[in-house]
Amino acid sequence: MGIRVPKKAADTYQHGNLRHALIQAGLRLLSEGGVHSLSLRAAAQLAGVSHAAPYRHFADKEALVAAIAEEGFVLFASCLRASVAPMGGASVIPRLQAMGAAYVSFAQEHPDYVRVMFGGVVDKARMPPSLLAAGQAAYGVLRELVEEGIVSGALREGDVDQMALSCWSLVHGFSMLIVERTLPPPLHEVGPAAKTLEALLTLLVYGITKRPEL
C-alpha cells in the first residue's frame, strides 16, 4: 500500500493537519531509505511546509519516529478490535482465530508501520509515555480475550500473560516473515500463506485449549 503524504495547499497559510502529514512523510522516508534517510527537514519538504514547521510538533527526528510507532499501534489496536466486533457473543476460539488473521492482515497491509513498531528504530531510552500506552493497549485487546477464555473455561487454565504472549509470539513471528519477505517460495504467495496461517491458528488453538499428554 502506497504512503500518501498530504501536502499544504499552495493558497493556504497553514497545512491543516501538519502532524499527521509529517508522520506520513516520515513513514515514507523510513520505508524508502531507513532511519538514516529520515530528518525533519526531509519530512517538511515532502509535506510542502517550511523547514522550521515540524518543530511545532516534534523536537527532533527521534520524536517523529516515536509518533509514527504510536500511530501504528493505535491503528493496530483498532484493527484487532474490528476483527471481532461483528462476531458478538461467539465463542472465544473463533474470535481468537479472527484476531490472529487480522494481525497478519495488518502486517501485510501496513508493513512500514510494523517495521517501525517492532523493528528497533524507536529510542527506548526516550520512549514517550503515550507510545508505551498505545503498545500496551494493543496487547490488552488480545489479553482481554484470552482472560475471558480462561474464566469461561473455553481455554485451559494458566497464566493470562503467558498464554497471551504465546498467542502473540506465534502470529507475530509469521507476520514478520511476511513483512521481511523471508518465507520460502511459494509460501510467500497469497494462497499458500493463507493456508499456512490457517494451520498455525489451528495449532495455536489446540495448544491453548488442550492439555498436552504426559
Tab-separated table of C-alpha atoms in Angstrom, residues 85-175:
chain	number	residue	atom	x	y	z
A	85	ALA	CA	-16.655	-6.702	16.783
A	86	PRO	CA	-19.109	-8.252	14.275
A	87	MET	CA	-18.887	-11.651	15.986
A	88	GLY	CA	-20.959	-10.634	19.003
A	89	GLY	CA	-21.237	-13.385	21.570
A	90	ALA	CA	-19.383	-16.003	19.531
A	91	SER	CA	-17.087	-18.417	21.336
A	92	VAL	CA	-13.634	-17.212	22.291
A	93	ILE	CA	-11.982	-19.710	19.917
A	94	PRO	CA	-13.249	-18.291	16.599
A	95	ARG	CA	-12.681	-14.790	17.897
A	96	LEU	CA	-9.060	-15.633	18.683
A	97	GLN	CA	-8.658	-17.084	15.208
A	98	ALA	CA	-10.186	-13.960	13.656
A	99	MET	CA	-7.876	-11.764	15.704
A	100	GLY	CA	-4.855	-13.776	14.628
A	101	ALA	CA	-5.853	-13.445	10.983
A	102	ALA	CA	-6.365	-9.704	11.482
A	103	TYR	CA	-2.860	-9.412	12.959
A	104	VAL	CA	-1.358	-10.922	9.807
A	105	SER	CA	-3.586	-8.806	7.543
A	106	PHE	CA	-2.442	-5.664	9.314
A	107	ALA	CA	1.187	-6.631	8.766
A	108	GLN	CA	0.524	-7.301	5.086
A	109	GLU	CA	-1.303	-4.008	4.564
A	110	HIS	CA	0.950	-1.826	6.737
A	111	PRO	CA	4.467	-3.319	6.612
A	112	ASP	CA	6.118	0.071	7.034
A	113	TYR	CA	4.269	0.749	10.285
A	114	VAL	CA	5.137	-2.746	11.514
A	115	ARG	CA	8.844	-2.223	10.856
A	116	VAL	CA	8.791	0.964	12.929
A	117	MET	CA	6.650	-0.544	15.693
A	118	PHE	CA	8.745	-3.697	16.103
A	119	GLY	CA	11.975	-3.061	14.201
A	120	GLY	CA	14.007	-1.474	16.981
A	121	VAL	CA	14.189	2.003	15.413
A	122	VAL	CA	12.481	3.687	18.379
A	123	ASP	CA	14.874	5.017	21.003
A	124	LYS	CA	13.687	3.056	24.049
A	125	ALA	CA	15.531	5.391	26.401
A	126	ARG	CA	13.350	8.255	25.169
A	127	MET	CA	10.093	6.398	24.621
A	128	PRO	CA	7.215	8.762	25.437
A	129	PRO	CA	4.504	7.532	27.826
A	130	SER	CA	1.890	7.857	25.078
A	131	LEU	CA	3.751	5.343	22.892
A	132	LEU	CA	4.099	2.903	25.771
A	133	ALA	CA	0.382	3.257	26.494
A	134	ALA	CA	-0.519	2.661	22.836
A	135	GLY	CA	1.552	-0.535	22.750
A	136	GLN	CA	0.024	-1.783	25.989
A	137	ALA	CA	-3.472	-1.014	24.691
A	138	ALA	CA	-2.865	-3.108	21.572
A	139	TYR	CA	-1.605	-6.016	23.670
A	140	GLY	CA	-4.563	-5.506	26.009
A	141	VAL	CA	-7.035	-6.287	23.231
A	142	LEU	CA	-5.612	-9.802	22.947
A	143	ARG	CA	-5.051	-10.213	26.673
A	144	GLU	CA	-8.675	-9.429	27.494
A	145	LEU	CA	-9.899	-12.076	25.070
A	146	VAL	CA	-7.501	-14.689	26.450
A	147	GLU	CA	-8.561	-13.835	30.002
A	148	GLU	CA	-12.215	-14.181	29.006
A	149	GLY	CA	-11.459	-17.612	27.583
A	150	ILE	CA	-9.726	-18.778	30.752
A	151	VAL	CA	-12.502	-17.503	33.013
A	152	SER	CA	-15.251	-19.041	30.850
A	153	GLY	CA	-13.462	-22.370	30.594
A	154	ALA	CA	-13.077	-22.167	26.819
A	155	LEU	CA	-9.292	-22.106	27.266
A	156	ARG	CA	-7.243	-24.227	29.614
A	157	GLU	CA	-6.216	-22.802	32.951
A	158	GLY	CA	-2.935	-20.918	33.072
A	159	ASP	CA	-1.251	-17.575	33.497
A	160	VAL	CA	-3.056	-14.986	31.375
A	161	ASP	CA	0.074	-13.177	30.223
A	162	GLN	CA	1.970	-16.362	29.414
A	163	MET	CA	-0.874	-17.575	27.235
A	164	ALA	CA	-1.495	-14.180	25.617
A	165	LEU	CA	2.199	-13.729	24.824
A	166	SER	CA	2.340	-17.249	23.392
A	167	CYS	CA	-0.523	-16.359	21.048
A	168	TRP	CA	1.094	-13.033	20.178
A	169	SER	CA	4.508	-14.569	19.529
A	170	LEU	CA	3.261	-17.249	17.161
A	171	VAL	CA	1.253	-14.897	14.959
A	172	HIS	CA	3.811	-12.098	15.204
A	173	GLY	CA	6.598	-14.369	14.024
A	174	PHE	CA	4.644	-15.388	10.940
A	175	SER	CA	3.711	-11.758	10.292
